[in-house]
Amino acid sequence: MPHCDLLIEGVTLIPSAFEPPVTDARIAIAQGRFVAAEAGMTADRRLNLAGHLAVPGLINTHLHSALVMVRGTAEDMGFAPSYTKGVPQAQMLTPMEAVALARLGALEALLGGCTLINDVYVHARHTMPAIADLGLHVWGCNRLHDVDFDAVLEGSWEHSQAIGAAMLEEAEEMIARFHGQPRMGIQLAPHAPDTCSTPYLEQLRDLALRHDLGLQTHLCQSPAELKRVAEREGCTPVELLARLGMLHDRLVAAHCIHVTEADIAALGAARVHVAHIPKNNAASGRYAPTRALKDAGARITLATDNRHGDMVEAMRWGLCMGRIQTGRVEDSWQPEHMLHAATEAGAAAMGLGAELGRVAPGMLADLTIINLARPHLVPHNDPLGTLVHTGQGRDVSHVIVGGEVLVEDGRPTRCDMAEVMRDGAAAAAAVWARATG
Ligand SMILES: [Zn+2]
């Protein structure tokens, strides 16, 4: 008699972004991977999820989970928190505060259906294992720069070998400890072309090559970054990375807002993965030219960056911001393209395209399951269209990673949600008190 660990029945399944929904589907999982659901199959556990929609696990390719500490405030101050005076800064956090905040942000992401987050911030040697305890895949790195961020807040970009070397040492320790551990990995993260000197970027490029790691960075995020790189190097940030051999198909470039036509062509030709952050960019009055980037060959993934972790929102904003760019509704920019960006394209950006992003025998068993029995999701004649246009992350009822149920009926199974919220709120209060005197 065929047997599996977990058998999900009755669910509507979208196996991958461009496949039609399968109603009354059966999903079988054994030893952490999807297997063929055979007739008469027995299971250690059965879940009847009639009235629910299952999609491949959502992948957030660019997140600073601890930055939930500035949600509801930094959005209205004009720019990214690391460049904004008057809000708590990364360098103010103790390791324990970073852990408490990162767990809060990561729990929000998990409850909203994320099965993998690519998380970069300070104290990552402490936050990554603390996030991993929640059970989702956590990839990431410490924030790597050699600029003095306290000086940047005063408008001065001063690079320090000592700052850069300390960050590099932490990154090397993280590679040794975490890369290749179950559900963990390192993608080396130079903060941005303006906050890393060119010699430092070269060091990070070489470290990535030495350990066969992918890279991620903020790229063309702001006029300030463009001005600084132009003054320093006489070129655009994209041109600088190309010159250094860092513009390639193992680079995840977050934002890509302020790009020239030549930059777009170069990003496309290099098949760079763009971490598109539509909601936060829109809140700052900006957008990335995703349609032109995609047409040029760049690969669009989705992310939330900071202050929130709702990837269903990201899909909706990505869809709408793309349509604003052409002024039309087109077959080439539909809900399935957003689901692709949030699943298969995200997996490819993390170098995990052979293991994640689709529901198929042999793939790692990651699933995001949405309860459709909510007034704003009825009717759902096209369940994906309904999810992208009117759904929310909080409609996610179950999250499964590697066959393990991490969220059940909207509740986390590995942690005490009240405790995570209490610890996160206390850490935020402490750092806000120090930041504002
Ligand atoms: Zn960011």
Short mmCIF file of C-alpha atoms and ligand atoms in Angstrom, two decimals:
data_model
loop_
_atom_site.label_atom_id
_atom_site.label_comp_id
_atom_site.label_asym_id
_atom_site.label_seq_id
_atom_site.Cartn_x
_atom_site.Cartn_y
_atom_site.Cartn_z
CA MET A 1 0.00 0.00 0.00
CA PRO A 2 1.55 3.39 -0.98
CA HIS A 3 2.15 5.56 2.07
CA CYS A 4 3.12 9.18 2.71
CA ASP A 5 3.72 11.46 5.69
CA LEU A 6 1.09 14.08 4.89
CA LEU A 7 -1.83 13.91 2.47
CA ILE A 8 -3.77 17.09 1.72
CA GLU A 9 -7.16 16.55 0.12
CA GLY A 10 -10.02 18.59 -1.27
CA VAL A 11 -7.89 21.66 -1.97
CA THR A 12 -7.79 23.78 -5.14
CA LEU A 13 -4.16 23.62 -6.29
CA ILE A 14 -2.21 25.89 -8.63
CA PRO A 15 0.87 23.67 -9.11
CA SER A 16 2.91 26.44 -10.75
CA ALA A 17 2.27 29.96 -11.92
CA PHE A 18 1.28 29.23 -15.50
CA GLU A 19 -0.72 26.05 -14.86
CA PRO A 20 -4.51 26.16 -14.43
CA PRO A 21 -6.03 25.41 -11.02
CA VAL A 22 -6.81 21.78 -10.20
CA THR A 23 -9.96 21.45 -8.12
CA ASP A 24 -10.37 18.76 -5.46
CA ALA A 25 -6.63 18.06 -5.67
CA ARG A 26 -4.65 15.61 -3.55
CA ILE A 27 -1.12 16.60 -2.50
CA ALA A 28 1.13 13.91 -1.06
CA ILE A 29 4.33 14.62 0.87
CA ALA A 30 6.98 12.16 2.03
CA GLN A 31 10.35 12.91 3.61
CA GLY A 32 9.97 16.62 3.00
CA ARG A 33 9.25 16.40 -0.72
CA PHE A 34 6.19 16.14 -2.93
CA VAL A 35 5.44 12.65 -4.20
CA ALA A 36 2.79 11.40 -6.62
CA ALA A 37 -0.58 11.04 -4.85
CA GLU A 38 -1.54 7.46 -5.62
CA ALA A 39 -4.92 5.78 -5.37
CA GLY A 40 -5.49 4.16 -2.00
CA MET A 41 -2.55 6.00 -0.45
CA THR A 42 -2.32 5.91 3.33
CA ALA A 43 -0.79 8.74 5.35
CA ASP A 44 0.47 9.49 8.83
CA ARG A 45 -1.64 12.63 8.68
CA ARG A 46 -4.50 13.79 6.45
CA LEU A 47 -5.67 17.38 6.08
CA ASN A 48 -8.98 18.03 4.35
CA LEU A 49 -8.71 21.56 3.02
CA ALA A 50 -11.84 21.90 0.90
CA GLY A 51 -12.54 25.60 0.30
CA HIS A 52 -8.83 26.44 0.35
CA LEU A 53 -6.36 27.43 -2.39
CA ALA A 54 -2.81 26.02 -2.39
CA VAL A 55 0.04 27.66 -4.29
CA PRO A 56 3.80 27.02 -4.21
CA GLY A 57 5.44 28.65 -1.17
CA LEU A 58 5.98 32.40 -1.58
CA ILE A 59 9.59 33.61 -1.74
CA ASN A 60 10.58 37.10 -0.57
CA THR A 61 13.92 37.87 -2.24
CA HIS A 62 14.80 41.01 -0.29
CA LEU A 63 13.87 41.64 3.32
CA HIS A 64 15.28 43.35 6.40
CA SER A 65 12.94 41.73 8.91
CA ALA A 66 14.17 43.73 11.93
CA LEU A 67 13.10 46.95 10.22
CA VAL A 68 9.52 46.33 11.29
CA MET A 69 10.75 48.66 14.05
CA VAL A 70 10.12 51.67 11.78
CA ARG A 71 6.82 50.59 10.26
CA GLY A 72 4.17 53.26 10.06
CA THR A 73 6.75 56.04 10.36
CA ALA A 74 9.61 55.79 7.87
CA GLU A 75 7.13 55.31 4.99
CA ASP A 76 6.21 58.98 5.28
CA MET A 77 9.73 60.39 5.65
CA GLY A 78 10.79 60.01 2.04
CA PHE A 79 13.51 57.41 1.83
CA ALA A 80 15.04 54.13 3.05
CA PRO A 81 15.47 54.00 6.85
CA SER A 82 19.27 53.57 6.70
CA TYR A 83 19.58 57.02 5.10
CA THR A 84 16.90 58.73 7.21
CA LYS A 85 17.63 60.81 10.32
CA GLY A 86 15.14 60.66 13.15
CA VAL A 87 14.40 56.94 13.05
CA PRO A 88 16.28 54.12 14.83
CA GLN A 89 19.35 52.94 12.91
CA ALA A 90 20.78 49.45 12.49
CA GLN A 91 23.97 50.42 14.30
CA MET A 92 21.93 51.30 17.44
CA LEU A 93 20.59 47.77 17.93
CA THR A 94 21.96 45.28 20.43
CA PRO A 95 22.10 41.66 19.23
CA MET A 96 19.15 40.74 21.48
CA GLU A 97 17.04 43.59 20.13
CA ALA A 98 17.91 42.60 16.56
CA VAL A 99 16.87 39.01 17.30
CA ALA A 100 13.54 40.05 18.86
CA LEU A 101 12.73 42.38 15.94
CA ALA A 102 13.89 39.91 13.29
CA ARG A 103 11.70 37.17 14.76
CA LEU A 104 8.72 39.53 14.72
CA GLY A 105 9.33 40.47 11.07
CA ALA A 106 10.00 36.87 10.05
CA LEU A 107 6.90 35.62 11.86
CA GLU A 108 4.84 38.23 10.02
CA ALA A 109 6.32 36.98 6.73
CA LEU A 110 5.66 33.34 7.63
CA LEU A 111 2.07 33.97 8.69
CA GLY A 112 1.57 35.81 5.38
CA GLY A 113 2.66 32.76 3.41
CA CYS A 114 6.40 33.22 2.94
CA THR A 115 8.29 29.94 2.95
CA LEU A 116 11.67 31.54 2.17
CA ILE A 117 12.99 34.95 3.09
CA ASN A 118 16.28 36.46 1.96
CA ASP A 119 17.04 38.52 5.05
CA VAL A 120 19.92 40.98 5.37
CA TYR A 121 20.67 43.23 8.31
CA VAL A 122 22.97 43.75 11.29
CA HIS A 123 23.70 41.03 13.86
CA ALA A 124 22.81 38.40 11.26
CA ARG A 125 25.00 35.81 13.01
CA HIS A 126 22.40 35.99 15.79
CA THR A 127 19.23 36.68 13.81
CA MET A 128 19.58 33.96 11.17
CA PRO A 129 19.44 31.00 13.58
CA ALA A 130 16.68 32.73 15.57
CA ILE A 131 14.62 33.10 12.39
CA ALA A 132 15.45 29.52 11.35
CA ASP A 133 13.85 28.34 14.60
CA LEU A 134 10.49 29.45 13.15
CA GLY A 135 11.00 26.76 10.48
CA LEU A 136 10.97 28.69 7.20
CA HIS A 137 13.94 28.80 4.83
CA VAL A 138 16.13 31.71 5.77
CA TRP A 139 18.80 32.90 3.39
CA GLY A 140 20.70 36.04 4.03
CA CYS A 141 23.85 37.74 5.18
CA ASN A 142 25.02 40.52 7.44
CA ARG A 143 24.79 44.02 5.95
CA LEU A 144 28.18 44.54 4.27
CA HIS A 145 29.56 48.05 3.78
CA ASP A 146 32.68 50.01 4.56
CA VAL A 147 30.97 53.37 4.81
CA ASP A 148 30.29 54.93 8.21
CA PHE A 149 26.48 55.07 8.26
CA ASP A 150 26.48 57.67 11.06
CA ALA A 151 28.35 59.98 8.67
CA VAL A 152 25.98 59.13 5.81
CA LEU A 153 23.12 60.42 7.96
CA GLU A 154 24.99 63.75 8.00
CA GLY A 155 25.45 63.65 4.21
CA SER A 156 29.05 62.44 4.12
CA TRP A 157 30.21 59.12 2.62
CA GLU A 158 33.41 58.16 4.46
CA HIS A 159 34.83 54.70 3.83
CA SER A 160 36.76 52.90 6.55
CA GLN A 161 38.88 49.79 6.10
CA ALA A 162 38.25 48.85 9.74
CA ILE A 163 34.46 48.91 9.32
CA GLY A 164 34.65 46.86 6.13
CA ALA A 165 37.04 44.31 7.60
CA ALA A 166 34.86 43.66 10.65
CA MET A 167 31.83 43.07 8.43
CA LEU A 168 33.83 40.76 6.18
CA GLU A 169 34.95 38.72 9.18
CA GLU A 170 31.34 38.24 10.28
CA ALA A 171 30.35 37.20 6.74
CA GLU A 172 33.10 34.59 6.61
CA GLU A 173 31.98 33.20 9.98
CA MET A 174 28.39 33.02 8.71
CA ILE A 175 29.42 31.21 5.54
CA ALA A 176 31.24 28.59 7.63
CA ARG A 177 28.43 28.17 10.14
CA PHE A 178 25.24 28.49 8.11
CA HIS A 179 25.74 27.96 4.38
CA GLY A 180 24.36 24.58 3.37
CA GLN A 181 22.66 23.93 6.71
CA PRO A 182 19.06 22.65 6.35
CA ARG A 183 16.79 25.49 5.17
CA MET A 184 19.66 28.02 5.45
CA GLY A 185 22.07 29.64 3.05
CA ILE A 186 24.19 32.70 2.46
CA GLN A 187 23.86 35.14 -0.41
CA LEU A 188 26.64 37.69 0.04
CA ALA A 189 25.20 41.19 0.45
CA PRO A 190 27.22 44.31 -0.35
CA HIS A 191 24.81 47.00 0.85
CA ALA A 192 24.98 49.28 -2.20
CA PRO A 193 27.47 50.75 -4.69
CA ASP A 194 27.51 54.04 -2.76
CA THR A 195 28.04 52.51 0.69
CA CYS A 196 30.79 50.13 -0.47
CA SER A 197 34.03 51.52 -1.88
CA THR A 198 35.25 50.00 -5.13
CA PRO A 199 38.11 48.06 -3.45
CA TYR A 200 35.58 46.69 -0.95
CA LEU A 201 33.21 45.64 -3.74
CA GLU A 202 36.14 43.80 -5.33
CA GLN A 203 36.86 42.02 -2.05
CA LEU A 204 33.23 40.92 -1.74
CA ARG A 205 33.14 39.79 -5.38
CA ASP A 206 36.21 37.64 -4.76
CA LEU A 207 34.77 36.20 -1.54
CA ALA A 208 31.58 35.20 -3.38
CA LEU A 209 33.63 33.54 -6.11
CA ARG A 210 35.79 31.72 -3.57
CA HIS A 211 32.74 30.20 -1.87
CA ASP A 212 30.57 29.87 -5.00
CA LEU A 213 27.90 32.19 -3.55
CA GLY A 214 25.33 34.43 -5.17
CA LEU A 215 25.32 38.19 -4.54
CA GLN A 216 22.64 40.67 -3.67
CA THR A 217 22.73 44.42 -3.36
CA HIS A 218 20.60 47.54 -3.43
CA LEU A 219 21.06 49.01 -6.90
CA CYS A 220 19.96 52.34 -8.34
CA GLN A 221 17.76 52.91 -5.31
CA SER A 222 18.13 56.67 -5.01
CA PRO A 223 19.41 59.86 -6.66
CA ALA A 224 21.89 60.08 -3.74
CA GLU A 225 23.43 56.72 -4.71
CA LEU A 226 23.68 57.78 -8.37
CA LYS A 227 25.28 61.13 -7.45
CA ARG A 228 27.79 59.55 -5.11
CA VAL A 229 28.86 56.86 -7.62
CA ALA A 230 29.04 59.41 -10.45
CA GLU A 231 31.30 61.67 -8.34
CA ARG A 232 33.47 58.76 -7.26
CA GLU A 233 33.64 56.65 -10.42
CA GLY A 234 32.21 58.78 -13.26
CA CYS A 235 29.59 56.17 -14.16
CA THR A 236 26.23 54.74 -13.13
CA PRO A 237 26.01 52.09 -10.38
CA VAL A 238 25.08 49.49 -13.01
CA GLU A 239 28.13 50.43 -15.08
CA LEU A 240 30.30 50.15 -11.98
CA LEU A 241 29.08 46.63 -11.21
CA ALA A 242 29.54 45.63 -14.86
CA ARG A 243 33.09 46.99 -14.80
CA LEU A 244 33.81 44.91 -11.68
CA GLY A 245 32.37 41.70 -13.15
CA MET A 246 29.47 41.72 -10.68
CA LEU A 247 26.61 42.09 -13.15
CA HIS A 248 25.59 38.50 -13.80
CA ASP A 249 22.87 35.91 -13.41
CA ARG A 250 23.76 35.22 -9.78
CA LEU A 251 23.11 38.81 -8.72
CA VAL A 252 19.87 39.85 -7.03
CA ALA A 253 19.54 43.60 -7.49
CA ALA A 254 16.99 45.27 -5.23
CA HIS A 255 15.00 48.27 -6.50
CA CYS A 256 16.54 49.21 -9.91
CA ILE A 257 14.47 52.41 -9.90
CA HIS A 258 16.84 55.07 -11.25
CA VAL A 259 18.18 53.25 -14.32
CA THR A 260 19.11 54.60 -17.73
CA GLU A 261 18.13 52.87 -20.97
CA ALA A 262 21.68 51.55 -21.20
CA ASP A 263 21.45 50.27 -17.61
CA ILE A 264 18.21 48.44 -18.43
CA ALA A 265 19.82 46.82 -21.46
CA ALA A 266 22.84 45.77 -19.40
CA LEU A 267 20.72 44.33 -16.56
CA GLY A 268 18.69 42.40 -19.12
CA ALA A 269 21.66 41.11 -21.08
CA ALA A 270 23.26 39.88 -17.86
CA ARG A 271 19.98 38.13 -16.84
CA VAL A 272 20.13 39.84 -13.44
CA HIS A 273 17.39 38.97 -10.93
CA VAL A 274 15.58 42.15 -9.94
CA ALA A 275 14.07 42.20 -6.44
CA HIS A 276 11.09 44.40 -7.21
CA ILE A 277 9.64 46.15 -4.16
CA PRO A 278 6.53 47.79 -5.56
CA LYS A 279 4.70 48.76 -2.38
CA ASN A 280 7.60 50.47 -0.59
CA ASN A 281 8.81 52.13 -3.77
CA ALA A 282 5.32 53.50 -4.38
CA ALA A 283 5.15 54.78 -0.80
CA SER A 284 8.29 56.84 -1.60
CA GLY A 285 6.76 58.10 -4.84
CA ARG A 286 8.97 55.92 -7.05
CA TYR A 287 8.73 52.82 -9.23
CA ALA A 288 11.08 50.50 -11.05
CA PRO A 289 10.57 50.19 -14.83
CA THR A 290 9.69 46.53 -14.49
CA ARG A 291 8.11 46.22 -17.93
CA ALA A 292 11.20 47.49 -19.73
CA LEU A 293 13.48 45.46 -17.45
CA LYS A 294 11.53 42.28 -18.17
CA ASP A 295 11.43 42.98 -21.91
CA ALA A 296 15.21 43.47 -21.84
CA GLY A 297 15.71 40.04 -20.23
CA ALA A 298 16.00 40.82 -16.51
CA ARG A 299 14.20 38.39 -14.24
CA ILE A 300 11.57 39.97 -12.01
CA THR A 301 11.13 38.67 -8.47
CA LEU A 302 9.07 40.21 -5.68
CA ALA A 303 10.02 41.45 -2.24
CA THR A 304 8.82 43.67 0.60
CA ASP A 305 12.20 45.09 1.76
CA ASN A 306 11.16 46.42 5.16
CA ARG A 307 8.29 47.61 7.34
CA HIS A 308 5.94 44.84 6.15
CA GLY A 309 6.16 41.28 4.89
CA ASP A 310 2.94 40.70 2.97
CA MET A 311 3.78 39.09 -0.38
CA VAL A 312 0.14 39.02 -1.47
CA GLU A 313 0.25 42.82 -1.25
CA ALA A 314 3.51 42.74 -3.21
CA MET A 315 1.84 40.73 -5.99
CA ARG A 316 -1.04 43.21 -6.20
CA TRP A 317 1.22 46.28 -6.17
CA GLY A 318 3.57 44.67 -8.71
CA LEU A 319 0.66 44.00 -11.04
CA CYS A 320 -0.77 47.50 -10.75
CA MET A 321 2.55 49.39 -10.90
CA GLY A 322 3.45 47.44 -14.06
CA ARG A 323 0.18 48.40 -15.70
CA ILE A 324 0.65 52.06 -14.82
CA GLN A 325 3.91 51.95 -16.83
CA THR A 326 2.15 51.03 -20.09
CA GLY A 327 -1.28 52.47 -19.36
CA ARG A 328 -2.93 49.20 -20.41
CA VAL A 329 -3.98 45.74 -19.31
CA GLU A 330 -1.97 43.25 -21.35
CA ASP A 331 -1.69 39.46 -21.54
CA SER A 332 1.99 39.76 -20.65
CA TRP A 333 1.34 41.25 -17.19
CA GLN A 334 -1.32 39.25 -15.40
CA PRO A 335 -1.77 37.68 -11.94
CA GLU A 336 0.08 34.55 -13.07
CA HIS A 337 3.15 36.66 -13.89
CA MET A 338 3.08 38.02 -10.32
CA LEU A 339 2.73 34.51 -8.87
CA HIS A 340 5.68 33.45 -11.04
CA ALA A 341 7.72 36.38 -9.68
CA ALA A 342 6.78 35.39 -6.12
CA THR A 343 7.56 31.68 -6.56
CA GLU A 344 9.61 30.20 -9.43
CA ALA A 345 11.50 33.39 -10.21
CA GLY A 346 12.29 33.86 -6.52
CA ALA A 347 13.57 30.30 -6.29
CA ALA A 348 15.79 30.85 -9.34
CA ALA A 349 17.13 34.08 -7.81
CA MET A 350 18.21 32.10 -4.76
CA GLY A 351 19.84 29.43 -6.93
CA LEU A 352 17.14 26.97 -5.82
CA GLY A 353 15.12 26.70 -9.04
CA ALA A 354 15.59 22.93 -9.22
CA GLU A 355 14.16 22.43 -5.71
CA LEU A 356 11.59 25.14 -5.05
CA GLY A 357 8.90 27.20 -6.77
CA ARG A 358 6.60 24.46 -8.11
CA VAL A 359 4.43 21.69 -6.71
CA ALA A 360 5.70 18.59 -8.48
CA PRO A 361 7.05 15.19 -7.40
CA GLY A 362 10.65 15.53 -6.19
CA MET A 363 10.44 19.22 -5.31
CA LEU A 364 10.79 20.38 -1.69
CA ALA A 365 7.30 20.38 -0.15
CA ASP A 366 6.68 24.10 0.45
CA LEU A 367 3.08 25.30 0.21
CA THR A 368 1.12 28.45 0.94
CA ILE A 369 -2.56 27.74 1.55
CA ILE A 370 -5.27 30.38 1.59
CA ASN A 371 -8.70 30.05 3.18
CA LEU A 372 -11.13 31.21 0.50
CA ALA A 373 -14.13 31.21 2.85
CA ARG A 374 -13.85 34.94 3.52
CA PRO A 375 -16.35 37.53 2.27
CA HIS A 376 -13.73 39.41 0.22
CA LEU A 377 -12.68 36.19 -1.57
CA VAL A 378 -16.18 35.04 -2.60
CA PRO A 379 -16.87 34.25 -5.38
CA HIS A 380 -13.56 32.94 -6.64
CA ASN A 381 -14.28 31.86 -10.19
CA ASP A 382 -10.63 32.62 -10.93
CA PRO A 383 -8.94 31.86 -7.59
CA LEU A 384 -5.57 33.39 -8.52
CA GLY A 385 -7.14 36.57 -9.85
CA THR A 386 -9.22 36.80 -6.69
CA LEU A 387 -6.17 36.27 -4.47
CA VAL A 388 -4.02 38.86 -6.24
CA HIS A 389 -6.71 41.51 -6.51
CA THR A 390 -8.51 41.23 -3.17
CA GLY A 391 -6.51 38.82 -1.00
CA GLN A 392 -4.23 39.64 1.91
CA GLY A 393 -1.38 37.78 3.56
CA ARG A 394 -3.59 37.38 6.59
CA ASP A 395 -5.89 35.13 4.52
CA VAL A 396 -3.17 32.46 4.63
CA SER A 397 -4.36 29.61 6.83
CA HIS A 398 -1.59 27.02 6.46
CA VAL A 399 2.10 27.23 5.59
CA ILE A 400 4.07 24.07 4.95
CA VAL A 401 7.86 24.00 4.57
CA GLY A 402 9.70 20.81 3.76
CA GLY A 403 6.52 18.92 4.58
CA GLU A 404 6.31 20.43 8.08
CA VAL A 405 3.16 22.35 8.97
CA LEU A 406 4.50 25.66 10.34
CA VAL A 407 1.21 27.56 10.30
CA GLU A 408 -2.10 25.85 10.99
CA ASP A 409 -5.41 27.72 10.89
CA GLY A 410 -3.45 30.98 10.96
CA ARG A 411 -1.38 30.11 14.06
CA PRO A 412 2.36 29.35 14.13
CA THR A 413 3.20 25.85 15.33
CA ARG A 414 6.79 26.43 16.47
CA CYS A 415 6.55 29.58 18.58
CA ASP A 416 4.34 31.50 20.96
CA MET A 417 2.98 34.34 18.84
CA ALA A 418 2.17 36.55 21.85
CA GLU A 419 5.73 36.18 23.13
CA VAL A 420 7.25 37.10 19.75
CA MET A 421 5.05 40.21 19.57
CA ARG A 422 5.82 41.19 23.16
CA ASP A 423 9.60 40.79 22.71
CA GLY A 424 9.54 42.65 19.38
CA ALA A 425 7.50 45.51 20.77
CA ALA A 426 9.81 45.82 23.80
CA ALA A 427 12.91 45.92 21.57
CA ALA A 428 11.30 48.54 19.32
CA ALA A 429 10.34 50.67 22.31
CA ALA A 430 13.88 50.51 23.72
CA VAL A 431 15.60 51.49 20.49
CA TRP A 432 13.07 54.25 19.72
CA ALA A 433 13.65 55.67 23.20
CA ARG A 434 17.43 55.80 22.57
CA ALA A 435 17.00 57.15 19.02
CA THR A 436 14.79 60.02 20.03
CA GLY A 437 16.47 60.77 23.36
ZN ZN B 1 16.57 46.88 1.24
#
